[in-house]
Short mmCIF file of C-alpha atoms and ligand atoms in Angstrom, two decimals:
data_model
loop_
_atom_site.label_atom_id
_atom_site.label_comp_id
_atom_site.label_asym_id
_atom_site.label_seq_id
_atom_site.Cartn_x
_atom_site.Cartn_y
_atom_site.Cartn_z
CA MET A 24 0.06 -0.03 -0.02
CA ILE A 25 2.80 2.41 0.99
CA THR A 26 6.05 2.02 -0.83
CA GLY A 27 9.57 3.37 -0.78
CA SER A 28 11.54 3.82 2.33
CA ILE A 29 8.97 2.51 4.73
CA ASP A 30 9.61 -1.00 3.39
CA LEU A 31 13.29 -0.85 4.47
CA VAL A 32 12.73 -0.56 8.28
CA GLN A 33 11.57 -4.25 8.60
CA THR A 34 15.23 -5.28 8.92
CA GLU A 35 16.06 -2.52 11.43
CA SER A 36 16.36 -3.09 15.26
CA TRP A 37 13.49 -1.79 17.42
CA GLN A 38 15.97 0.82 18.65
CA GLN A 39 16.67 2.06 15.11
CA GLN A 40 12.89 2.03 14.40
CA LEU A 41 12.32 3.97 17.61
CA ALA A 42 14.93 6.60 16.64
CA SER A 43 13.66 7.03 13.03
CA ALA A 44 10.14 7.60 14.17
CA VAL A 45 8.45 10.33 12.06
CA ARG A 46 8.25 13.68 13.91
CA CYS A 47 7.13 16.02 11.07
CA PRO A 48 3.41 16.20 10.21
CA ARG A 49 4.14 17.33 6.63
CA GLN A 50 6.44 14.37 6.05
CA LEU A 51 3.77 11.97 7.44
CA LEU A 52 1.08 13.44 5.18
CA GLN A 53 3.50 13.15 2.17
CA MET A 54 4.20 9.52 3.00
CA LEU A 55 0.52 8.96 2.93
CA GLY A 56 -0.12 10.93 -0.42
CA LEU A 57 -2.12 13.46 1.46
CA GLU A 58 -1.95 17.37 0.86
CA PRO A 59 -1.97 19.61 3.83
CA LYS A 60 -5.02 21.29 2.68
CA GLN A 61 -6.95 18.06 2.88
CA MET A 62 -6.32 18.37 6.63
CA PRO A 63 -7.52 21.82 7.47
CA SER A 64 -7.28 21.34 11.15
CA LEU A 65 -3.58 20.19 11.00
CA ASP A 66 -1.40 21.85 13.56
CA SER A 67 2.13 21.88 12.26
CA ASP A 68 3.43 24.60 14.75
CA GLU A 69 6.12 23.72 17.25
CA LEU A 70 4.25 21.77 20.04
CA ASP A 71 5.01 20.82 23.50
CA PHE A 72 3.62 17.38 22.75
CA PRO A 73 5.03 16.88 19.22
CA LEU A 74 4.00 14.39 16.54
CA ARG A 75 5.75 11.11 17.00
CA VAL A 76 4.87 7.92 15.20
CA PRO A 77 7.02 4.89 14.15
CA LEU A 78 7.09 3.77 10.52
CA SER A 79 5.84 0.41 11.41
CA TYR A 80 2.52 1.98 12.54
CA ILE A 81 2.52 4.34 9.52
CA ARG A 82 2.61 1.19 7.28
CA ARG A 83 -0.81 0.35 8.56
CA MET A 84 -2.46 3.49 7.66
CA THR A 85 -4.38 3.63 4.36
CA SER A 86 -2.74 5.97 1.93
CA LYS A 87 -4.77 9.11 0.71
CA ASP A 88 -7.41 8.64 3.48
CA PRO A 89 -7.64 11.73 5.53
CA LEU A 90 -9.98 9.99 8.05
CA ASP A 91 -7.71 6.96 8.52
CA PRO A 92 -8.45 5.94 12.15
CA LEU A 93 -4.68 5.30 12.85
CA LEU A 94 -3.69 8.71 11.50
CA LEU A 95 -6.34 10.43 13.45
CA GLN A 96 -4.87 9.11 16.72
CA VAL A 97 -1.44 10.71 16.04
CA LEU A 98 -1.88 13.77 13.86
CA PRO A 99 -1.74 17.06 15.85
CA SER A 100 -4.85 19.10 15.47
CA LYS A 101 -5.68 22.83 16.03
CA GLU A 102 -8.66 21.51 18.06
CA GLU A 103 -6.16 20.57 20.84
CA ARG A 104 -5.75 24.29 21.56
CA GLU A 105 -9.36 24.67 22.43
CA VAL A 106 -10.32 25.27 25.98
CA HIS A 107 -13.41 23.18 27.19
CA PRO A 108 -15.18 23.35 30.50
CA GLY A 109 -14.45 20.14 32.60
CA PHE A 110 -11.16 19.52 30.84
CA THR A 111 -8.00 20.03 32.87
CA ASP A 112 -4.27 19.31 32.75
CA ASP A 113 -4.45 16.52 35.44
CA PRO A 114 -7.91 14.95 35.29
CA LEU A 115 -6.93 12.10 37.52
CA GLN A 116 -5.09 14.20 39.99
CA GLU A 117 -2.16 11.94 39.75
CA MET A 118 0.34 14.71 40.20
CA ALA A 119 -0.71 14.62 43.93
CA SER A 120 -0.64 10.87 44.41
CA GLY A 121 2.98 10.22 43.99
CA VAL A 122 4.04 8.92 47.44
CA ALA A 123 7.67 8.19 46.58
CA ARG A 124 9.62 9.11 43.53
CA GLY A 125 8.32 7.18 40.55
CA ILE A 126 5.47 5.56 42.37
CA ILE A 127 1.54 6.13 42.20
CA HIS A 128 -0.23 4.20 44.85
CA LYS A 129 -3.97 4.79 44.49
CA TYR A 130 -5.39 1.26 44.29
CA GLN A 131 -5.12 -1.39 47.07
CA GLY A 132 -2.49 -4.06 46.42
CA ARG A 133 -1.17 -2.52 43.25
CA VAL A 134 1.23 0.20 42.51
CA LEU A 135 2.22 2.05 39.37
CA LEU A 136 5.90 2.38 38.87
CA ILE A 137 6.57 5.32 36.37
CA THR A 138 9.57 3.94 34.50
CA THR A 139 10.15 6.60 31.79
CA GLY A 140 8.38 9.61 30.39
CA ALA A 141 9.12 8.46 26.76
CA CYS A 142 6.77 6.77 24.38
CA ALA A 143 7.24 5.38 20.96
CA VAL A 144 4.03 7.13 19.80
CA HIS A 145 2.33 10.32 20.88
CA CYS A 146 -1.38 9.64 21.16
CA ARG A 147 -3.14 12.93 20.86
CA TYR A 148 -5.80 12.01 23.54
CA CYS A 149 -3.10 10.94 26.09
CA PHE A 150 -4.08 11.82 29.66
CA ARG A 151 -0.44 11.96 30.74
CA ARG A 152 0.55 14.57 28.14
CA HIS A 153 0.84 17.15 30.83
CA PHE A 154 2.38 14.90 33.44
CA PRO A 155 5.56 16.28 35.14
CA TYR A 156 7.71 13.36 34.21
CA GLN A 157 11.01 15.18 35.20
CA GLN A 158 9.86 14.94 38.92
CA HIS A 159 9.50 11.15 38.56
CA GLN A 160 12.52 10.50 36.33
CA GLN A 161 14.57 7.52 37.39
CA SER A 162 18.23 7.33 36.50
CA ALA A 163 19.77 3.94 35.66
CA VAL A 164 20.50 3.07 39.24
CA GLN A 165 17.98 5.11 41.02
CA TRP A 166 15.10 2.62 41.69
CA ASP A 167 16.02 2.91 45.45
CA SER A 168 13.21 4.88 46.93
CA ALA A 169 10.48 3.32 44.84
CA LEU A 170 11.76 -0.15 45.68
CA ASP A 171 12.00 0.66 49.34
CA TYR A 172 8.39 1.79 49.25
CA ILE A 173 7.26 -1.39 47.80
CA ARG A 174 9.44 -3.51 50.13
CA ARG A 175 7.93 -1.84 53.24
CA ASP A 176 4.26 -2.43 52.29
CA ALA A 177 3.60 -6.14 52.32
CA THR A 178 0.04 -5.52 51.00
CA ILE A 179 1.38 -4.70 47.67
CA SER A 180 1.23 -7.87 45.39
CA GLU A 181 1.44 -6.44 41.98
CA VAL A 182 3.72 -3.79 40.46
CA ILE A 183 2.57 -2.31 37.19
CA LEU A 184 5.26 -0.84 35.05
CA SER A 185 3.90 2.34 33.40
CA GLY A 186 5.05 5.52 31.98
CA GLY A 187 5.45 6.74 29.32
CA ASP A 188 5.89 3.29 27.99
CA PRO A 189 7.96 1.01 30.01
CA LEU A 190 9.03 -0.97 27.06
CA VAL A 191 10.98 2.01 25.64
CA MET A 192 13.47 0.86 28.29
CA GLY A 193 16.13 -1.45 26.95
CA ASN A 194 16.24 -5.16 28.02
CA ALA A 195 19.35 -4.64 30.21
CA ARG A 196 17.68 -1.94 32.32
CA LEU A 197 14.33 -3.76 32.40
CA ALA A 198 15.94 -7.08 33.49
CA ARG A 199 17.78 -5.29 36.33
CA LEU A 200 14.54 -3.76 37.45
CA VAL A 201 12.53 -7.11 37.12
CA ASP A 202 15.21 -8.86 39.12
CA LEU A 203 14.99 -6.39 41.94
CA LEU A 204 11.28 -6.62 42.04
CA ALA A 205 11.34 -10.54 41.86
CA GLY A 206 13.53 -10.25 45.02
CA ILE A 207 10.64 -8.76 46.91
CA PRO A 208 8.86 -11.78 48.53
CA HIS A 209 5.35 -10.30 48.81
CA LEU A 210 5.17 -9.51 45.09
CA ARG A 211 3.32 -11.95 42.94
CA ARG A 212 2.71 -10.32 39.62
CA LEU A 213 4.48 -8.08 37.35
CA ARG A 214 2.26 -6.05 34.92
CA ILE A 215 3.46 -4.17 31.94
CA HIS A 216 1.38 -1.66 30.30
CA SER A 217 2.60 -0.79 26.92
CA ARG A 218 1.60 0.34 23.49
CA LEU A 219 4.76 -1.01 21.94
CA PRO A 220 3.50 -4.41 20.94
CA ILE A 221 1.06 -2.51 18.68
CA VAL A 222 3.04 0.52 17.41
CA LEU A 223 6.47 -1.09 17.36
CA PRO A 224 6.02 -4.92 17.38
CA ALA A 225 9.86 -5.44 16.76
CA ARG A 226 10.24 -4.51 20.52
CA ILE A 227 9.11 -8.08 21.39
CA ASP A 228 12.64 -9.54 20.80
CA GLN A 229 14.40 -12.63 22.45
CA GLY A 230 15.61 -10.46 25.24
CA LEU A 231 12.30 -9.32 26.38
CA LEU A 232 10.83 -12.94 25.98
CA GLY A 233 13.74 -14.11 28.22
CA ILE A 234 12.78 -11.65 30.91
CA VAL A 235 9.00 -12.59 30.84
CA ARG A 236 9.93 -16.29 30.95
CA GLY A 237 12.81 -16.11 33.37
CA ASN A 238 11.61 -14.59 36.61
CA ARG A 239 9.27 -16.01 39.33
CA LEU A 240 6.65 -13.11 38.90
CA LYS A 241 3.55 -13.99 37.04
CA CYS A 242 3.58 -11.66 34.12
CA VAL A 243 0.60 -9.77 32.60
CA VAL A 244 1.02 -7.61 29.60
CA VAL A 245 -1.66 -5.02 28.89
CA ILE A 246 -1.53 -3.76 25.32
CA HIS A 247 -3.29 -0.69 24.11
CA GLY A 248 -5.02 -1.25 20.84
CA ASN A 249 -7.90 0.95 19.73
CA HIS A 250 -8.71 -0.17 16.20
CA PRO A 251 -8.59 -3.60 14.44
CA ARG A 252 -6.52 -2.20 11.70
CA GLU A 253 -3.72 -1.77 14.17
CA LEU A 254 -3.43 -5.55 14.43
CA ASP A 255 -1.36 -6.75 11.46
CA THR A 256 0.54 -10.04 11.03
CA GLU A 257 3.61 -8.45 12.61
CA VAL A 258 1.68 -7.51 15.59
CA ALA A 259 0.08 -10.92 15.83
CA SER A 260 3.47 -12.87 15.69
CA GLY A 261 4.81 -10.69 18.46
CA LEU A 262 1.71 -11.32 20.65
CA ARG A 263 1.93 -15.12 19.88
CA GLU A 264 5.55 -15.10 21.16
CA LEU A 265 4.57 -13.25 24.32
CA HIS A 266 1.78 -15.76 24.92
CA ARG A 267 4.13 -18.71 24.42
CA ALA A 268 6.56 -17.15 26.92
CA GLY A 269 3.70 -17.45 29.48
CA ALA A 270 2.44 -13.84 29.78
CA THR A 271 -1.31 -13.23 30.30
CA LEU A 272 -2.39 -10.84 27.55
CA LEU A 273 -4.96 -8.20 27.86
CA ASN A 274 -6.10 -5.10 25.92
CA GLN A 275 -7.26 -1.71 26.89
CA SER A 276 -8.84 0.79 24.52
CA VAL A 277 -10.07 4.33 24.73
CA LEU A 278 -13.42 5.05 23.18
CA LEU A 279 -12.50 7.75 20.61
CA ARG A 280 -14.73 9.94 18.44
CA ARG A 281 -14.33 9.18 14.66
CA ILE A 282 -11.87 6.45 15.47
CA ASN A 283 -13.63 3.52 17.17
CA ASP A 284 -17.08 5.02 18.15
CA ASP A 285 -19.08 2.21 16.60
CA ALA A 286 -19.96 -1.32 17.70
CA ASP A 287 -18.79 -2.86 14.30
CA THR A 288 -15.32 -1.55 14.92
CA LEU A 289 -15.20 -2.51 18.46
CA CYS A 290 -16.61 -5.92 18.03
CA GLU A 291 -14.10 -6.65 15.23
CA LEU A 292 -11.32 -5.49 17.58
CA SER A 293 -12.33 -7.90 20.27
CA GLU A 294 -12.59 -10.73 17.80
CA SER A 295 -9.24 -9.97 16.27
CA LEU A 296 -7.61 -9.65 19.74
CA HIS A 297 -8.93 -13.07 20.62
CA ASN A 298 -7.39 -14.64 17.59
CA MET A 299 -3.94 -13.26 18.90
CA ASN A 300 -4.66 -14.63 22.39
CA VAL A 301 -5.49 -11.29 23.80
CA LEU A 302 -8.60 -10.75 25.96
CA PRO A 303 -10.34 -7.32 26.03
CA TYR A 304 -9.96 -5.83 29.46
CA TYR A 305 -11.10 -2.18 29.67
CA LEU A 306 -12.79 0.17 27.36
CA HIS A 307 -12.05 3.52 28.85
CA LEU A 308 -14.20 6.60 28.46
CA LEU A 309 -11.86 9.48 27.56
CA ASP A 310 -10.13 11.21 30.43
CA ARG A 311 -10.98 14.79 30.39
CA VAL A 312 -7.54 16.20 29.62
CA ASN A 313 -6.96 19.49 28.03
CA GLY A 314 -6.52 19.20 24.29
CA SER A 315 -8.62 16.06 23.92
CA ALA A 316 -12.16 17.31 23.72
CA HIS A 317 -12.61 16.67 20.07
CA TYR A 318 -12.17 12.83 20.81
CA ASN A 319 -15.00 12.78 23.35
CA VAL A 320 -17.82 10.40 22.79
CA THR A 321 -21.16 11.47 24.39
CA ALA A 322 -22.59 9.44 27.14
CA LEU A 323 -25.61 8.45 25.06
CA THR A 324 -23.44 7.32 22.18
CA SER A 325 -21.19 5.38 24.52
CA SER A 326 -24.03 3.49 26.10
CA ASN A 327 -25.63 2.65 22.75
CA ILE A 328 -22.37 1.17 21.38
CA TYR A 329 -21.74 -0.82 24.57
CA ARG A 330 -25.26 -2.19 24.57
CA GLN A 331 -24.65 -3.53 21.06
CA MET A 332 -21.33 -5.08 22.08
CA LEU A 333 -23.12 -6.88 24.96
CA GLN A 334 -25.66 -8.23 22.55
CA ARG A 335 -23.32 -9.37 19.88
CA LEU A 336 -20.10 -10.58 21.65
CA PRO A 337 -19.61 -13.58 23.89
CA GLY A 338 -19.23 -12.23 27.40
CA TYR A 339 -15.54 -12.81 27.59
CA LEU A 340 -14.96 -10.68 24.61
CA VAL A 341 -16.70 -7.55 26.01
CA PRO A 342 -14.34 -5.21 27.75
CA LYS A 343 -15.36 -3.47 31.05
CA LEU A 344 -16.61 -0.05 30.26
CA VAL A 345 -15.02 2.28 32.79
CA ARG A 346 -14.08 5.77 33.59
CA GLU A 347 -11.35 6.97 35.93
CA THR A 348 -12.36 9.17 38.69
CA PRO A 349 -9.83 10.82 40.95
CA ASP A 350 -11.70 9.98 44.09
CA PHE A 351 -12.33 6.32 43.48
CA PRO A 352 -9.87 3.61 44.45
CA TYR A 353 -10.79 1.67 41.37
CA LYS A 354 -11.72 2.19 37.78
CA THR A 355 -15.38 3.22 37.98
CA PRO A 356 -17.77 0.80 35.94
CA VAL A 357 -20.12 2.67 33.73
CA PHE A 358 -23.46 0.98 33.87
CA VAL A 359 -25.64 0.56 30.84
CA THR A 360 -29.15 -0.62 30.83
C1 PLP B 212 -5.54 1.73 36.41
C2 PLP B 212 -4.56 1.93 37.51
C3 PLP B 212 -4.22 0.68 38.18
C4 PLP B 212 -4.55 -0.70 37.69
O1 PLP B 212 -5.79 -0.85 37.88
P1 PLP B 212 -6.61 -2.26 37.48
O2 PLP B 212 -8.05 -2.10 37.72
O3 PLP B 212 -5.97 -3.40 38.43
O4 PLP B 212 -6.19 -2.49 36.08
C5 PLP B 212 -3.40 0.88 39.33
N1 PLP B 212 -3.04 2.16 39.75
C6 PLP B 212 -3.39 3.19 39.12
C7 PLP B 212 -3.02 4.54 39.71
C8 PLP B 212 -4.22 3.20 37.98
O5 PLP B 212 -4.55 4.18 37.43
S1 SF4 B 213 1.60 5.32 24.49
FE1 SF4 B 213 0.30 5.68 26.28
S2 SF4 B 213 1.35 7.17 27.73
FE2 SF4 B 213 2.29 7.16 25.63
S3 SF4 B 213 1.17 8.94 24.42
FE3 SF4 B 213 0.17 6.95 23.89
S4 SF4 B 213 -1.43 6.82 25.56
FE4 SF4 B 213 0.04 8.28 26.23
#
């Protein structure tokens, strides 16, 4: 579908692919055979959350389609500059719940460990786009205070590697961290929340599979797929490897206007995920973060879509419809009647 330089990257390492991610909106449009005037809301000015998208993900976009659902997740839009009531920089009030450097402990038994602020892709709807990662930055040897916090609290049974995207970390660093975590007796599970298995499937390399296989913690990998067209054969083979290595595979999506706000798309997403050994976990309503209002799906539309999913899918392929609320100690179920 897309030719030229994009084909070459298949032989590059994931690090090279990460480094050569496209950062220029005009270049992206050119690769897709689109004219800037076909995208009137394009924002190509210098941004504090710039475009970033790996070639592997661009390869799955349909050329000459200004409404491609993958393109619309990553292309900066002038609508991000709009101010909307109810939308803030920190809708989950996470900036206040960091108890130790790099730790967010809001839910019982589970802690989030912020490993890095970096991501392979910049999703325009991201709720962490304004997060002060610098304050949580960990240098290579500086897990100390986070690990101490986990060691001291025996009620914690699961550590969730988050970010940013934890799989942007290299295998050596990740292995060191996982070793340290596996040495904490009350921990049972290691969870990795990452969009890399989708946007940069080459990340699932032998080193990573070795880490998943080679430690005593039960490993859960939560991927983040929003649309069935994100799931190509390369993604499928990476997921198959992770599954073979013993990881439990789950998917979370965000309900996004013009991208996946219809039951056909979401039912197909669930079916395709299941073919790749992944069970749907959460379908999140959008977090009300500044700059994302144009992705918002109304409550009425959300419940109509969800009702159709309940009718059409086997129960185990229906993700839980949830919203995050700062005051609740769990993801809040959204009830649909
Ligand atoms: C989402 C989240 C978790 C994990 O919640 P689960 O319901 O177990 O998936 C843990 N801590 C924080 C702060 C979260 O936002
Ligand atoms: S990969 Fe996750 S954390 Fe990174 S920009 Fe996308 S949604 Fe945000």
